[in-house]
Amino acid sequence: MRMISLLAKSRLRHYRSRTALTMSAVFLASLMLQGIFVSALGVLDANKQMIQEGDWHVRLSGLTWEQMEMLRGHLEVETLTFTVTAGEVEYGRLNGYLTWSENVRDDRTDSVRAADAPDSEDTGVSSFVEGRLPRTADEISGPADFFERLGAEAEIGAQVTVPFRANGADGLGRIQERTFTICGLEPSIDVEELGIAETRVAYGAEVSEAFVREILPEQEILYTASVRLCGEEESGYEEMVERIKALAETLGVSKDDMFINESYLYMTLTPPMDAIMVVAFLALLVVVFSMMIIYSIYYVNIISDIQEIGRLKMLGASDRQIRVLFLREGSFTSLIAVPAGILAGTLIPCFALPSILDWVMQYNVISGAELDRPDMFSAPLTLFAAAVMFLAVFLALRKPVRIAAEVSPVTAVRFEETGGTKKNRRGFSQMSTGRLCLANLSRSRRRTLVTLMAMGLSFSLFMGMAGVLSSITPQDMADRKLNGAQFRIALDYEIVDRVYPENSLNHVQMQRLLGKDTVSQIEAMDGVEQVRKIGFMLARVEDAPEGNDLYYDGDTARVGWFRKDQMELFGEDLYLGDPDYDKMAAENGVILMGGEYMYQRAELPIGSTVHLTFYDGNREIPFTGKIMACADYGDAPDGQFLITEDTFRRLNVETDPTTSLFVDLKGSKLEPGYERRYEEIKEKLSALVGQQERLYLVSLDEELYISDMSVAVIRYPCYALLALIVFISLFSMINTMAVSITARKRELGMLQAVGLSQRQLVRMLSGEGIFYAVGALAIAFTVGNGLGLRLFRWAEENGFMSVSAYHYPFAETAALCAVMLVIQLVIVLVVKKNVKKESLTDRIRSGE
Amino acid sequence: MDTILETKDLCRYYGADPQLVKAVDHVSIRIEQGEFVTVVGKSGSGKSTLLHLLGGLDYPTSGEILMEGRNIAAYGREEMAAYRRRKIGFVFQAYNLIPSLNVWENVVLPIGLDGRKADEAYVEEILCAIGMEKKKRSLPNTLSGGQQQRCAIARALAAKPAIILADEPTGNLDSRTGDEVMSLLKTTAKKYGQTLVVITHNEEIAQTADRTLTIEDGKVVV
């Protein structure tokens, strides 16, 4: 067997380019597989970090001091931190809170604590750039830009006046002001760099216990406790949830005040099945495609080696030795290519992923959290990836090796590749270069088919995925939020505000801020095409089920309306009933929204009567309607109940129900001057909105910027993977072409001897390349695009990345065609070089 | 008789001093229209190189090859390919048929490569003449050596070339088949008025030729 190993090595060296090609294919496949595993581990770990706002198990809110004391001494509790949201900042559009947090108890060992939550925000220990937490009533700490936006100097010792509303047991209190001394500075959130409006940022500033006790009486201080129970490691998900519920019950905390950190528990205590499924699917895809391509490469190579195999057999090599020879070659190739691929597949994501995640995290404005370097390496998974790749190479080799071993020496030596046992060929009565090319392709139909299918299927996968990926567009996501408009002006309101009723929607609607005046002001702006309105009213649902969580405050619902021409918007979203507009208009028909969930809980079956009382400013309008259908939320207008526009008119409401205005601009963005016009209008709208504290502006460019990031995170890794699959499949074609040229060296010389010119030779060989390219592209554009449509429908139905419109992947189609074109040009160049390298007489003699 | 092919001081050298190999060295010969010439010589004497030069498969180091008065040594690659298609019919020892094409396709191939339509009746006639009319659709690997060589002769004749160059056409065949093939080659060449140049080791074949050229160390000695 030593001889066989020597022979295998010398063959690998002799067929250097072919060895390099096979090795590259195995290397890339290993890289992809390990890359998927490593990236998945990294993303899962990062998700874990992002999702877990801490490693607490349950957050209990609305706790009194007594309940806190019970918790403090409870045997089940491992860690306990609390936060009191003492007040909400009331300063223009600034979104901020005053909180007092404290780490009460932590029974974990230091090492566990450090490993579990090195920077946990919930321990009450903020990450300071400078300074410390407040100790006295007039001290405050927070992000520097929070203080700057309040008009203060962001430095330790500076004074800042904060207008706020104390957060008592009965909701927000009256606005009051307090001047604090800044004692700690946290990192700023760079709004300009993110390119988003300031109003989207929520600031949290820390105050002291003394301050909280000053502004709130003892009985009104409501604690929100974040609790971690003992023995997480020994418990399953279900068990933990049961223990949490039991704890809440002991304390007398209602279900509404208990928030179980399900995402953390789920992540920690159950295997992440969805993620495992996705990773397993991708890994399987890579393995199957790699096997197919490695198989096609080996198959083609072994066919071209048949004569050599025959010679070996004539010299006495047994079937087993031939099998071992090829398996050794495969092993030697894999022994280098698999570990190299695994190493590259570990290193590339290890370096690239943290940067990508950092880039993603800078947009995570609300949490402002920073990620630690995700844990990405798993030795068992790495070994598994390597084992899978070795197995894949072995399986891909099995059939070609069997063919090689079974071939009889006489057949092998005489072997001329003509299509197996065929004796005759119908043929053509006249010959041309094209026909010569066809004759060559059909001489080994199986080889041609294997190559074509390997390429065609991987191209189909590319086009299929591209169909979905190209349909995930920032434009669509932004359009969905902006209803296809360029700007949205929306009301800033609370659904119900007990202390300041003027904040409640029905009161804000009384001001008619988005009424005719505003609309005509916007319509008068140069470049505005139209202004569209949407809105809803609030209504009290009489006889709402006791203790339900369906409506605001248990009984206040959003009621919207629709026009006759909007009936089709319900489409497939209808869950029950078949509403008719005219009938609904005549009989005060109501569509209950929210699908099955709402239908099961609202106690309003089809045909039942619903009593609503509309809040029209200070007026109340009673309404009795009949439930005629139930539908899921989809493209229909907003509202938990929908009535017809005719019914709505009959209510004769006095307030303006509009909650948002959508502003469409004239012309297309491709027109010259569009951008300038857009900016001008944005400026005017900002000025308009600036006059009214209760309005805010959302613009398309801002939305696009945000959507762009979420799309990029999904799209680019997928394309990188697909590009690699396509790349590997090209190896299959290059190998087939290379074998086709080298194995027919004498034959090509012969053709030249009988008059085939060099131009004709190049044309003939590139014709074979074109056949593979066109064939693979044809498969890709039929099977692949069909797959793309199906995947798109699946994504649409499952709400994946808000895809709503199918976009044909033109850019990807062009890219694939361009790649094929480049490959063709390379083939022509290589063929020309190859032809020139050896003299015609040498080629004719080579087989003799 | 008219001279169809003539070489003047034809040289083909390989390598450089001190390993310079003079495969063809100052060869000046004339071949007349319709003549049957055999070239004999020991292995490595330069017979095949001379044949390759005459057939436009290789370029000389110096000297001229005049085909109907035109120096083909000055032709470019494309012109040379056209020359081979139109003027030369090759018959090799190893048959050199295209394995993926059937007998008929192999025969009409040079005509197709020249962008012309094959004269089907003429091809049929040749196939009849060489006794291959029933094997038109057979693939080369299903034919015996003699049948393959007959097919190669048909291919050489089909384009109606001016000269047929045969490089040991019976070298791979047993003596009876070899005789058959040789006689077929001679009779068909005669029938279609073609000049025949044959390289051979076979004394008998050489004796039936109109003229025999002997090569030694790249030089024509007789």
JSON list of C-alpha atoms in Angstrom, two decimals, chain A residues 475 478-489 519 521-534 660-669 674 677-678 681-682 685 697-700:
[
{"chain": "A", "resi": 475, "resn": "GLN", "atom": "CA", "xyz": [-37.56, 51.32, 0.30]},
{"chain": "A", "resi": 478, "resn": "ALA", "atom": "CA", "xyz": [-39.80, 52.66, 4.68]},
{"chain": "A", "resi": 479, "resn": "ASP", "atom": "CA", "xyz": [-42.81, 52.80, 2.35]},
{"chain": "A", "resi": 480, "resn": "ARG", "atom": "CA", "xyz": [-44.71, 50.57, 4.71]},
{"chain": "A", "resi": 481, "resn": "LYS", "atom": "CA", "xyz": [-44.06, 52.94, 7.57]},
{"chain": "A", "resi": 482, "resn": "LEU", "atom": "CA", "xyz": [-44.75, 56.01, 5.49]},
{"chain": "A", "resi": 483, "resn": "ASN", "atom": "CA", "xyz": [-47.57, 54.57, 3.40]},
{"chain": "A", "resi": 484, "resn": "GLY", "atom": "CA", "xyz": [-45.52, 55.23, 0.27]},
{"chain": "A", "resi": 485, "resn": "ALA", "atom": "CA", "xyz": [-45.21, 58.93, 1.04]},
{"chain": "A", "resi": 486, "resn": "GLN", "atom": "CA", "xyz": [-42.07, 61.00, 1.53]},
{"chain": "A", "resi": 487, "resn": "PHE", "atom": "CA", "xyz": [-43.07, 62.53, 4.86]},
{"chain": "A", "resi": 488, "resn": "ARG", "atom": "CA", "xyz": [-45.36, 61.79, 7.71]},
{"chain": "A", "resi": 489, "resn": "ILE", "atom": "CA", "xyz": [-46.55, 64.35, 10.20]},
{"chain": "A", "resi": 519, "resn": "VAL", "atom": "CA", "xyz": [-53.29, 70.33, 5.06]},
{"chain": "A", "resi": 521, "resn": "GLN", "atom": "CA", "xyz": [-50.55, 74.88, 4.18]},
{"chain": "A", "resi": 522, "resn": "ILE", "atom": "CA", "xyz": [-48.69, 71.73, 3.16]},
{"chain": "A", "resi": 523, "resn": "GLU", "atom": "CA", "xyz": [-50.50, 71.45, -0.16]},
{"chain": "A", "resi": 524, "resn": "ALA", "atom": "CA", "xyz": [-49.50, 75.00, -0.95]},
{"chain": "A", "resi": 525, "resn": "MET", "atom": "CA", "xyz": [-45.82, 74.10, -0.67]},
{"chain": "A", "resi": 526, "resn": "ASP", "atom": "CA", "xyz": [-44.14, 74.01, -4.04]},
{"chain": "A", "resi": 527, "resn": "GLY", "atom": "CA", "xyz": [-43.51, 70.42, -5.07]},
{"chain": "A", "resi": 528, "resn": "VAL", "atom": "CA", "xyz": [-46.15, 68.76, -2.88]},
{"chain": "A", "resi": 529, "resn": "GLU", "atom": "CA", "xyz": [-48.48, 66.58, -4.90]},
{"chain": "A", "resi": 530, "resn": "GLN", "atom": "CA", "xyz": [-50.98, 65.52, -2.29]},
{"chain": "A", "resi": 531, "resn": "VAL", "atom": "CA", "xyz": [-51.57, 65.09, 1.40]},
{"chain": "A", "resi": 532, "resn": "ARG", "atom": "CA", "xyz": [-53.25, 61.91, 2.63]},
{"chain": "A", "resi": 533, "resn": "LYS", "atom": "CA", "xyz": [-54.82, 61.49, 6.04]},
{"chain": "A", "resi": 534, "resn": "ILE", "atom": "CA", "xyz": [-55.26, 58.56, 8.33]},
{"chain": "A", "resi": 660, "resn": "SER", "atom": "CA", "xyz": [-51.15, 61.27, 10.72]},
{"chain": "A", "resi": 661, "resn": "LEU", "atom": "CA", "xyz": [-50.70, 63.13, 7.45]},
{"chain": "A", "resi": 662, "resn": "PHE", "atom": "CA", "xyz": [-48.75, 61.55, 4.63]},
{"chain": "A", "resi": 663, "resn": "VAL", "atom": "CA", "xyz": [-47.11, 63.99, 2.25]},
{"chain": "A", "resi": 664, "resn": "ASP", "atom": "CA", "xyz": [-46.43, 62.87, -1.32]},
{"chain": "A", "resi": 665, "resn": "LEU", "atom": "CA", "xyz": [-44.07, 64.88, -3.50]},
{"chain": "A", "resi": 666, "resn": "LYS", "atom": "CA", "xyz": [-44.47, 65.56, -7.20]},
{"chain": "A", "resi": 667, "resn": "GLY", "atom": "CA", "xyz": [-42.30, 63.84, -9.77]},
{"chain": "A", "resi": 668, "resn": "SER", "atom": "CA", "xyz": [-39.86, 61.00, -9.43]},
{"chain": "A", "resi": 669, "resn": "LYS", "atom": "CA", "xyz": [-36.67, 61.06, -7.46]},
{"chain": "A", "resi": 674, "resn": "TYR", "atom": "CA", "xyz": [-35.82, 66.43, -6.89]},
{"chain": "A", "resi": 677, "resn": "ARG", "atom": "CA", "xyz": [-37.00, 70.09, -3.61]},
{"chain": "A", "resi": 678, "resn": "TYR", "atom": "CA", "xyz": [-37.14, 67.26, -1.07]},
{"chain": "A", "resi": 681, "resn": "ILE", "atom": "CA", "xyz": [-39.96, 70.71, 1.71]},
{"chain": "A", "resi": 682, "resn": "LYS", "atom": "CA", "xyz": [-38.40, 68.85, 4.62]},
{"chain": "A", "resi": 685, "resn": "LEU", "atom": "CA", "xyz": [-42.33, 70.81, 7.19]},
{"chain": "A", "resi": 697, "resn": "LEU", "atom": "CA", "xyz": [-42.10, 64.70, 11.50]},
{"chain": "A", "resi": 698, "resn": "VAL", "atom": "CA", "xyz": [-40.87, 61.41, 10.06]},
{"chain": "A", "resi": 699, "resn": "SER", "atom": "CA", "xyz": [-39.03, 61.68, 6.76]},
{"chain": "A", "resi": 700, "resn": "LEU", "atom": "CA", "xyz": [-38.26, 59.07, 4.12]}
]
